[in-house]
Coordinates of C-alpha atoms in Angstrom, one line a residue:
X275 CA 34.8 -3.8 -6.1
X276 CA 31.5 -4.3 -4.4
X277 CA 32.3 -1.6 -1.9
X278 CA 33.6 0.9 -4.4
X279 CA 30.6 0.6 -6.5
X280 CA 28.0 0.9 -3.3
X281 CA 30.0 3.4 -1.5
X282 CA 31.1 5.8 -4.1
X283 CA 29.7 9.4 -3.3
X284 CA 27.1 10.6 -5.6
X285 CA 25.2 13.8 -5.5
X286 CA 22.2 14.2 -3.0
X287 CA 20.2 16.7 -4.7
X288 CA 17.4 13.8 -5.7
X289 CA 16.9 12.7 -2.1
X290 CA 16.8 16.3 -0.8
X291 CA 14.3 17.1 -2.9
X292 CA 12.2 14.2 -2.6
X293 CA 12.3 14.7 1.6
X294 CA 10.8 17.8 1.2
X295 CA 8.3 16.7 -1.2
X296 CA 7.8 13.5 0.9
X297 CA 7.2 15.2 3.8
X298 CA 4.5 17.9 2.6
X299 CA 2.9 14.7 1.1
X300 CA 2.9 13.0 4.5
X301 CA 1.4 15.7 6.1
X302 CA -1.5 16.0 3.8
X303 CA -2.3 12.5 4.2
X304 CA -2.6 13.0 7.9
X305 CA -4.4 16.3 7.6
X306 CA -6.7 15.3 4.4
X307 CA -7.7 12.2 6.8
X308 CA -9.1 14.3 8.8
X309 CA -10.9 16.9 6.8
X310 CA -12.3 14.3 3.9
X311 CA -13.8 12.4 7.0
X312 CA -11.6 9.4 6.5
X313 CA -10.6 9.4 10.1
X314 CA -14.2 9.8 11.2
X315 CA -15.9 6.8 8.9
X316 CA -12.9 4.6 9.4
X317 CA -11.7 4.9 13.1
X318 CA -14.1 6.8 15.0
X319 CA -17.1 5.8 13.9
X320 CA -16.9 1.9 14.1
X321 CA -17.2 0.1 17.3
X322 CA -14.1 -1.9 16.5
X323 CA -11.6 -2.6 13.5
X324 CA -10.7 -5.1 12.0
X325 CA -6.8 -5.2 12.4
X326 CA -4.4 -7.2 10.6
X327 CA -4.3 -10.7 12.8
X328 CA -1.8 -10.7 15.8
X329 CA -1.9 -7.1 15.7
X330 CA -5.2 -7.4 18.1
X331 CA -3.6 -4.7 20.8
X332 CA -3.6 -2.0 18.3
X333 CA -6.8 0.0 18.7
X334 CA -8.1 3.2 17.8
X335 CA -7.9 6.0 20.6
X336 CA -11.2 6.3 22.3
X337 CA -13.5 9.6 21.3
X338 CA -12.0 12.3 19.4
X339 CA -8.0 11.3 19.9
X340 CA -7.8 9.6 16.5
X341 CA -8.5 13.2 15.4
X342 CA -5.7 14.8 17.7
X343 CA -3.6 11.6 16.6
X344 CA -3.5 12.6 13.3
X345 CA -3.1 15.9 13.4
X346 CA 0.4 14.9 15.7
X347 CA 1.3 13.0 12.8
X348 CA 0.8 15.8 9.9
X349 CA 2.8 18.1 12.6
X350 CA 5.4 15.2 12.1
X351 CA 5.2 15.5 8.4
X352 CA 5.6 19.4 8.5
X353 CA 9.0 18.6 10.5
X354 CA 10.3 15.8 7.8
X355 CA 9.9 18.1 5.0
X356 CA 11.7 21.3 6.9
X357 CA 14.1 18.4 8.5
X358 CA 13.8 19.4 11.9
X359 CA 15.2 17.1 14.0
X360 CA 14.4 14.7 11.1
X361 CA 14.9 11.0 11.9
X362 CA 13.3 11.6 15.2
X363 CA 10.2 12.8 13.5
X364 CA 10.2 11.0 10.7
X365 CA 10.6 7.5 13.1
X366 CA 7.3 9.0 14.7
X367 CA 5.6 9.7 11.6
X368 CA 6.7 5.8 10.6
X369 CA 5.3 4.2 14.2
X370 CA 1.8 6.1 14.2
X371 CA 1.5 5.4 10.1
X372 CA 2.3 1.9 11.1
X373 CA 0.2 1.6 13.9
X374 CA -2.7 2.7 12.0
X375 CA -2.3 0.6 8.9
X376 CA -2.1 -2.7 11.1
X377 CA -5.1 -1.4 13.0
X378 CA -7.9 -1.6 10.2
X379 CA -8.5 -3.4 7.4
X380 CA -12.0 -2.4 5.9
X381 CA -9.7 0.9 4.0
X382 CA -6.9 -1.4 2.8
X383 CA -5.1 -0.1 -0.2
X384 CA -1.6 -1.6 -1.6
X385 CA -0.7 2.8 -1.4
X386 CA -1.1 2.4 2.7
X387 CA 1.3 -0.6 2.6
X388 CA 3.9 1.3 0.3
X389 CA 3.9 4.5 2.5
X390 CA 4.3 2.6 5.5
X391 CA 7.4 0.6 3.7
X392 CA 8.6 4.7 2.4
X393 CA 8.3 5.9 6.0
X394 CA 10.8 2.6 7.3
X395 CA 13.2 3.0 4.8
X396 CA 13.7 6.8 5.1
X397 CA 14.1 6.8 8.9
X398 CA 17.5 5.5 7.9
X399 CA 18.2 7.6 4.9
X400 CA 20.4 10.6 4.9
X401 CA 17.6 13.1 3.8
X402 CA 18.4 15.7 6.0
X403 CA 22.1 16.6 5.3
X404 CA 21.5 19.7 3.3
X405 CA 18.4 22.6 3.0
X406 CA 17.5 21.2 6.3
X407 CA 17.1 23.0 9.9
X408 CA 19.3 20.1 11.4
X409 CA 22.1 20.9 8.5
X410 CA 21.7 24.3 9.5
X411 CA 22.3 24.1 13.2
X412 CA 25.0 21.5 12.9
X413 CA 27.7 21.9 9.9
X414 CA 29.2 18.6 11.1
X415 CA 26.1 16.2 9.3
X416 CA 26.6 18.9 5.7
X417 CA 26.8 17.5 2.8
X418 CA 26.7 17.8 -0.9
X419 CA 26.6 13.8 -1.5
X420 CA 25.1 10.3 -0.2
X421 CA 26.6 6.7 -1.0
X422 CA 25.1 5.3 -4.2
X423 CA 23.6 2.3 -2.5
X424 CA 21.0 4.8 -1.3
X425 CA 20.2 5.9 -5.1
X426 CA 19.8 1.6 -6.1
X427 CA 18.0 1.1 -3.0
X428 CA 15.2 2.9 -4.2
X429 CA 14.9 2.6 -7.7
X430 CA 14.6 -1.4 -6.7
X431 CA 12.1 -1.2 -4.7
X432 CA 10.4 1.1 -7.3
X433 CA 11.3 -1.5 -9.5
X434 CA 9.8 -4.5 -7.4
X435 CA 6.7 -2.4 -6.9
X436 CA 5.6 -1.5 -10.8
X437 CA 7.1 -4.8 -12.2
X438 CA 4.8 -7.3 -9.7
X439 CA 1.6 -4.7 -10.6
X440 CA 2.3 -6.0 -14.0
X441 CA 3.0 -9.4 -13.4
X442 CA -0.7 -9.5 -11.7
X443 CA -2.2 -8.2 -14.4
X444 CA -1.5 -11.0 -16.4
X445 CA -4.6 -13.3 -16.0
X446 CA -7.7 -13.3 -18.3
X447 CA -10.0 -11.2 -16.7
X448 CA -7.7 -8.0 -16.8
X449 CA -6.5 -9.2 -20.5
X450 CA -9.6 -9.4 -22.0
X451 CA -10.1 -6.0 -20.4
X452 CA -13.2 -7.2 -18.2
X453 CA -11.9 -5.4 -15.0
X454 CA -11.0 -1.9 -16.5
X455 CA -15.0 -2.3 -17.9
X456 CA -16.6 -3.0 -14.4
X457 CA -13.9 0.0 -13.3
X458 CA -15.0 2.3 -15.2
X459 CA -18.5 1.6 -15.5
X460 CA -18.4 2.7 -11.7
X461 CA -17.4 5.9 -12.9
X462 CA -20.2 6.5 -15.3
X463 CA -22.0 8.8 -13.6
X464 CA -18.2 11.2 -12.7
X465 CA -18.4 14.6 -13.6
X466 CA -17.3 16.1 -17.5
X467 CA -15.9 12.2 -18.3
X468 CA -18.1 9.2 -17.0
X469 CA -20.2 9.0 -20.4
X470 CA -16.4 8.8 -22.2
X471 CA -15.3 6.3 -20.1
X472 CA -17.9 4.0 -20.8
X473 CA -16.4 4.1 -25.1
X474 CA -15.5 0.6 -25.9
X475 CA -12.0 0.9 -26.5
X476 CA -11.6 3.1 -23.6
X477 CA -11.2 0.0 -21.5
X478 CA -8.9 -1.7 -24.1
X479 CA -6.4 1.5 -23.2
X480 CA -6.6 1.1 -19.9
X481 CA -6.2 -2.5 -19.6
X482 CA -2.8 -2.6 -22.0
X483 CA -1.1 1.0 -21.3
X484 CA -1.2 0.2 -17.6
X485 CA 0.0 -2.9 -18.1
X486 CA 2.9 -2.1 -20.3
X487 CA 3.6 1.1 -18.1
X488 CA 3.9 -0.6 -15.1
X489 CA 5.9 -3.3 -16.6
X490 CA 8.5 -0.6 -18.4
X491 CA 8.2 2.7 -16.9
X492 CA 11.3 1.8 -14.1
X493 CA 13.4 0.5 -17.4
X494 CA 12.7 3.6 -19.6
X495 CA 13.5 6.0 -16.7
X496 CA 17.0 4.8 -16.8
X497 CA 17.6 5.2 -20.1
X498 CA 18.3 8.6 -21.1
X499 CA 16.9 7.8 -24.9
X500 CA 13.2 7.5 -23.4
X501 CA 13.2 9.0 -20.0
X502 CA 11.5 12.4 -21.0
X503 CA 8.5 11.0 -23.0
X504 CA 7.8 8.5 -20.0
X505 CA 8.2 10.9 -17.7
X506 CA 5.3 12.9 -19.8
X507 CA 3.4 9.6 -19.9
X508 CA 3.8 9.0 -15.5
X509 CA 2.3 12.2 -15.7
X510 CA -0.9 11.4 -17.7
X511 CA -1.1 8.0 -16.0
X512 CA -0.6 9.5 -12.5
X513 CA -3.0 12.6 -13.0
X514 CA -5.4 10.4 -14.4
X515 CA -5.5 8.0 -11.5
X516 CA -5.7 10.8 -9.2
X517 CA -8.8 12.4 -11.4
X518 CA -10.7 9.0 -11.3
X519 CA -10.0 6.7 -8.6
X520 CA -9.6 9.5 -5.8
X521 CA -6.6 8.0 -4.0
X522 CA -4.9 10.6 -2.4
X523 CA -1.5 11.2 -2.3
X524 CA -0.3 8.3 -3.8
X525 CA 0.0 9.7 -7.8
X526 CA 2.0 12.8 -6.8
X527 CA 4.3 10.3 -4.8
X528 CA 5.2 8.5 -7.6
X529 CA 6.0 11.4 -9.7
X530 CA 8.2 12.9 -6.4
X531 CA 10.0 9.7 -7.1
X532 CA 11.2 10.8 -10.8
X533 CA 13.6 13.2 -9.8
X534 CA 15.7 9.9 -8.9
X535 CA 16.2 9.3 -12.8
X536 CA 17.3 13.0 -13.8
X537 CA 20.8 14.2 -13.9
X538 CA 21.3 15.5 -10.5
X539 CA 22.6 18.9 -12.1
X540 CA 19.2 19.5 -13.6
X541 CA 17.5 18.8 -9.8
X542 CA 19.8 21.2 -8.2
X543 CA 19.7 23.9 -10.7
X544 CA 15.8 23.7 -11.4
X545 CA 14.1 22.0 -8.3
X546 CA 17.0 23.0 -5.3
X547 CA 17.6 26.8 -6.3
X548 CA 19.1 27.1 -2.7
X549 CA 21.6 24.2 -2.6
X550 CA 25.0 26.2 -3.2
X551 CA 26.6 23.5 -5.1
X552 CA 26.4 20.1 -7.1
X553 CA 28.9 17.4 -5.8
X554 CA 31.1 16.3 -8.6
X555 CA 33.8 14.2 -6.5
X556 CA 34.2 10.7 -6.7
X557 CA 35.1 9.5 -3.1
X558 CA 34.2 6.8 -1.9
X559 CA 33.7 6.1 1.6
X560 CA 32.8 2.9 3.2
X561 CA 31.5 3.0 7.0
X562 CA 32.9 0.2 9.4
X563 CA 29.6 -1.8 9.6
X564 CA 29.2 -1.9 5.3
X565 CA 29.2 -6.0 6.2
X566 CA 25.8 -5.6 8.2
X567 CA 24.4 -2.6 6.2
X568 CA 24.6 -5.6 2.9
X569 CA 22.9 -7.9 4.8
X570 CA 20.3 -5.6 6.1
X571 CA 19.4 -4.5 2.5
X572 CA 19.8 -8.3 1.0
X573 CA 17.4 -9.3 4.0
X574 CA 15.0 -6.5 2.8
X575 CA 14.9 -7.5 -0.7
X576 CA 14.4 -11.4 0.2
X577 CA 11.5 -9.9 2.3
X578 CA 10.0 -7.8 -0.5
X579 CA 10.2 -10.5 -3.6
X580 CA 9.1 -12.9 -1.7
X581 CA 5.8 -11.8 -0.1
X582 CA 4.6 -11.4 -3.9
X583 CA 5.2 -14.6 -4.6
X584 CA 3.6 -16.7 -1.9
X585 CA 0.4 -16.7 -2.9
X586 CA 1.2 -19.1 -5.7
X587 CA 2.6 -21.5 -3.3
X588 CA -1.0 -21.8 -1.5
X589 CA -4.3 -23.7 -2.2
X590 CA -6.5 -22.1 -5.1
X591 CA -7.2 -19.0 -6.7
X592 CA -5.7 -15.5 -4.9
X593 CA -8.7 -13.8 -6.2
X594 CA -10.9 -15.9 -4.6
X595 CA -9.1 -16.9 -1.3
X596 CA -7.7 -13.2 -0.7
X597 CA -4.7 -15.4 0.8
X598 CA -1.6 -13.9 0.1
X599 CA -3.2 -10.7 -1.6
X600 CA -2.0 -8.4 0.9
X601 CA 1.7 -6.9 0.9
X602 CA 2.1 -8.2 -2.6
X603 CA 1.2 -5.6 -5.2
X604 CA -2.0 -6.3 -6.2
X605 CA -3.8 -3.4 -7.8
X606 CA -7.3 -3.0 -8.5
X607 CA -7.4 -6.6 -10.5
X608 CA -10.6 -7.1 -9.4
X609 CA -14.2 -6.3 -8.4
X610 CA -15.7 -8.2 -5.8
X611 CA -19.7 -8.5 -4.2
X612 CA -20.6 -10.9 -1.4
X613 CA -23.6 -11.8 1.0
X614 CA -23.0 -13.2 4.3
X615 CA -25.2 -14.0 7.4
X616 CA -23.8 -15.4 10.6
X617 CA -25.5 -18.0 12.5
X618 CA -24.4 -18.7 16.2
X619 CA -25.5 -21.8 17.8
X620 CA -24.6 -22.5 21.3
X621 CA -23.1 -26.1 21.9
X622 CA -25.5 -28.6 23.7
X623 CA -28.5 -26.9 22.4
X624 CA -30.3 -26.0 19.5
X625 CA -30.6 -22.4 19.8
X626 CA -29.7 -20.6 16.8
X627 CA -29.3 -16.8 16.2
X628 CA -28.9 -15.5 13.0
X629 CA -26.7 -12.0 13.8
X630 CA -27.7 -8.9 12.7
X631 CA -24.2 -7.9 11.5
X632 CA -25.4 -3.8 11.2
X633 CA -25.8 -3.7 14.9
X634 CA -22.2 -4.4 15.1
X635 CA -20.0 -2.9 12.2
X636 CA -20.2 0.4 10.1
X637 CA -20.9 0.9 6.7
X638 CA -17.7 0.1 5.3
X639 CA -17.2 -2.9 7.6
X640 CA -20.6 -4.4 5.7
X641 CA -18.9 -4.0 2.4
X642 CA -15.3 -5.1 3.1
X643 CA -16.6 -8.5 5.2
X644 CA -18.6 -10.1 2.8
X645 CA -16.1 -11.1 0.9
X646 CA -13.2 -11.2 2.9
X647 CA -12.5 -14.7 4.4
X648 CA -10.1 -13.5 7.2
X649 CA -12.7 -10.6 8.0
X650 CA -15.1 -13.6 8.4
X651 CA -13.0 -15.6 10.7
X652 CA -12.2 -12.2 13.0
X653 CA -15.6 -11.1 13.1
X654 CA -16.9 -14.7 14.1
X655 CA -13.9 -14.8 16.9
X656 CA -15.6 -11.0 18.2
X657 CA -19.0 -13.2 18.3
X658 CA -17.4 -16.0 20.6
X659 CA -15.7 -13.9 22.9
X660 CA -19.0 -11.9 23.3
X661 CA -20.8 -15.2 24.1
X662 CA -17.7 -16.0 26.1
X663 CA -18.4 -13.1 28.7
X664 CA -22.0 -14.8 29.2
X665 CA -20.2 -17.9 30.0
X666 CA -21.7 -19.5 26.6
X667 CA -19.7 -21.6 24.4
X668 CA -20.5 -21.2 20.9
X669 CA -20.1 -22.3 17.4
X670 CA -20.9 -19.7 14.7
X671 CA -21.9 -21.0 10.9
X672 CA -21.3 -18.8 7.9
X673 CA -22.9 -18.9 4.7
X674 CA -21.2 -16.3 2.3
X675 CA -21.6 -16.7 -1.3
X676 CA -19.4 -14.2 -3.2
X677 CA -19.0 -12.6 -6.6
X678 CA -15.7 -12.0 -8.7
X679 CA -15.5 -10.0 -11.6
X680 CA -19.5 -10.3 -12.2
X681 CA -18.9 -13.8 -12.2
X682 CA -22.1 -15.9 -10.9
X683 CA -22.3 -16.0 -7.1
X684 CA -20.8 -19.4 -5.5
X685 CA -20.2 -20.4 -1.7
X686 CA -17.0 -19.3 -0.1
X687 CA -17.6 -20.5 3.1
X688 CA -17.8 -24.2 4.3
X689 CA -21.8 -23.7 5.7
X690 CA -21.0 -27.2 8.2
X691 CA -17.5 -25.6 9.4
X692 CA -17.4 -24.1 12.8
X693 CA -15.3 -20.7 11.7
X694 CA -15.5 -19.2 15.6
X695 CA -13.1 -22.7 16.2
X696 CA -11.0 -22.7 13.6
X697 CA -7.5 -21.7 13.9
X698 CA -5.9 -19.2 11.6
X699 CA -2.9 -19.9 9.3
X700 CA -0.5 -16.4 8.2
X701 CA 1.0 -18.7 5.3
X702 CA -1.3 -21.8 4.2
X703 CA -4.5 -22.8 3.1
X704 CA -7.8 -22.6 4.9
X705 CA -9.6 -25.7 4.0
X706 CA -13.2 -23.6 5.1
X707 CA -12.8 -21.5 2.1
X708 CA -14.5 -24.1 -0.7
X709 CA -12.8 -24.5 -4.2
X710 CA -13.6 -21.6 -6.6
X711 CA -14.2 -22.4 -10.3
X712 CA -12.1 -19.2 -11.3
X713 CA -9.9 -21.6 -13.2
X714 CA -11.8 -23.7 -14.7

């Protein structure tokens, strides 16, 4: 029964269409980090990044190759979306997207971290078997259809994605519609709308529709009863988002995904003009290694619940501790300010340096470390290996006193706690980062 119902041949119009919108999306990315500066300010400009621990050996190209680097990968984008030689280029697109994502920190956005999941999974997807230059050159791979597991597998990890961006919303200061206020009184000053976004109940609507949209829009695009009008409302939300918070590709992404939840006529009549014809069999065709390809998607869906979760199974308040934030969904819940200084003293002595931390990291770096606890351990490990190389051993002191949600400022950082000796933990509690009072 299992295999009838995962295996059965569906039409592939959906997928075709979204590789070719994925693709031209891709590329933009690449090219738009290039031309809005992005590149420059985040991986040309610093003298290091901050990369996600144990990924040390991933480091920008020196000069201008982060340039040429991504202008490889929008060429690699341009080749998904045509489907030349397609998992070949989109597996490169997927290793330097990777690479990148891992190699900095100081842009992290929740988007970065769902593209690089979209670029994994459709390596392995079969995207390419029709309107596609490899279909073209090789009848064998033609075809009109794709197994339905391909369909479930992604609406369910849209469904994991907008259902856990609800579920984090559900904490007082995004209820009582605190954090849509500070939101958008950053945007007071935007052009033709920054004076209406500062209206009272402007923050009311943002703090419950994207609540509620997140939390039903997956349900109510399956059900044909209520899939056009959320369909119009994914495209207020999503243009809005795009209008105000200037995050790139990321809305139109999410409305390339909705042709997954229209009748697969209406795609190929309307979106594919050039697909011949709309498979309307019902085969069903299971490959030899079905027992592995179920326990490679069961694995993946472990994987994806559960980094979400963790964070409630460590020591104190997410918000405060950022451990477990990461990889789990987490979507502008917050505002955050910090101050830090670094003092190094070197063991056996009393000489103590307070560091000028502009003389080492750009103007992003300032902003993203003061808050950050593991940004704060990496950038006191950079100060001891420094040291190191003048054959002085070193401790390094931080005091960093940090702001949530306008909150008053308290101390994050354990000011008797040698951070440039303390080891880091991937999954627990780091008892240098003091209680917060978030929850009291």
């Amino acid at each position: 029964m299992w295999n009838k119902w995962l295996f059965k041949q569906i039409d592939n119009s959906g997928l075709i269409f979204f590789r070719i919108a994925f693709g031209l999306l891709i590329a933009l990315e690449a090219f738009g980090g290039i031309f809005t500066g992005w590149v420059r300010r985040t991986l040309v400009e610093p003298d290091f990044t901050f990369n996600f621990i144990g990924f040390e050996f991933l480091q920008p190209l020196p000069g201008d190759l982060m340039y040429y680097y991504y202008g490889l990968m929008g060429v690699f984008g341009l080749l998904v979306m045509i489907g030349f030689k397609y998992r070949f280029s989109m597996a490169c697109y997927t290793v330097m997207w990777a690479s990148v994502y891992l190699m900095q920190k100081s842009s992290y956005n929740n988007h970065y971290y769902l593209l690089m999941l979209l670029c994994f999974i459709m390596v392995f997807l079969p995207a390419h078997r029709a309107l596609s230059y490899d279909a073209w050159k090789n009848k064998a791979i033609r075809s009109l259809s794709m197994p339905r597991w391909v369909w479930l597998f992604i609406v369910f990890q849209l469904f994991i994605v907008y259902t856990f961006a609800s579920i984090a919303k559900l904490y007082p200061d995004w209820l009582d519609a605190t954090v849509p206020a500070m939101l958008m009184h950053g945007k007071r000053n935007f052009w033709l709308v920054g004076e209406f976004l500062q209206r009272d109940w402007i923050k009311w609507v943002i703090a419950y529709f994207g609540l509620i949209f997140d939390l039903l829009i997956v349900p109510m695009l399956l059900w044909k009863r209520t899939r056009l009008p959320f369909f119009i409302l994914a495209v207020f939300f999503h243009l809005f988002n795009s209008f105000i918070f200037h995050i790139g590709i990321f809305p139109y992404l999410s409305l390339a995904f909705c042709v997954f939840f229209f009748p697969t006529e209406k795609v190929n009549k309307y979106l594919l003009r050039n697909k011949k014809a709309h498979y309307n069999g019902d085969e069903v065709i299971v490959p030899q290694q079905n027992a592995l390809l179920k326990l490679a998607i069961i694995v993946w869906f472990v994987v994806q619940i559960s980094l979400p979760l963790r964070h409630w199974f460590i020591k104190d308040n997410v918000l405060w501790t950022e451990e477990g934030h990461r990889l789990s969904w987490r979507m502008m819940l917050r505002t955050k300010s910090g101050r830090t200084t670094f003092k190094v003293v070197e063991k056996g002595t009393t000489d103590t340096i307070f560091v000028e931390k502009q003389d080492y990291l750009s103007r992003k770096q300032l902003g993203a470390i003061n808050s950050k606890p593991d940004m704060i351990w990496q950038f006191s490990q950079r100060l001891k290996d420094e040291y190191a190389a003048q054959g002085k051993d070193l401790q390094v002191f931080v005091n960093a006193r940090v702001s949530v949600n306008g909150r008053s400022y308290e101390t994050l950082i354990d000011p008797k706690a040698d951070i440039a000796n303390e080891e880091w933990n991937h999954f627990g509690h780091h008892d240098w980062i003091l209680p917060s009072n978030l929850d009291k």
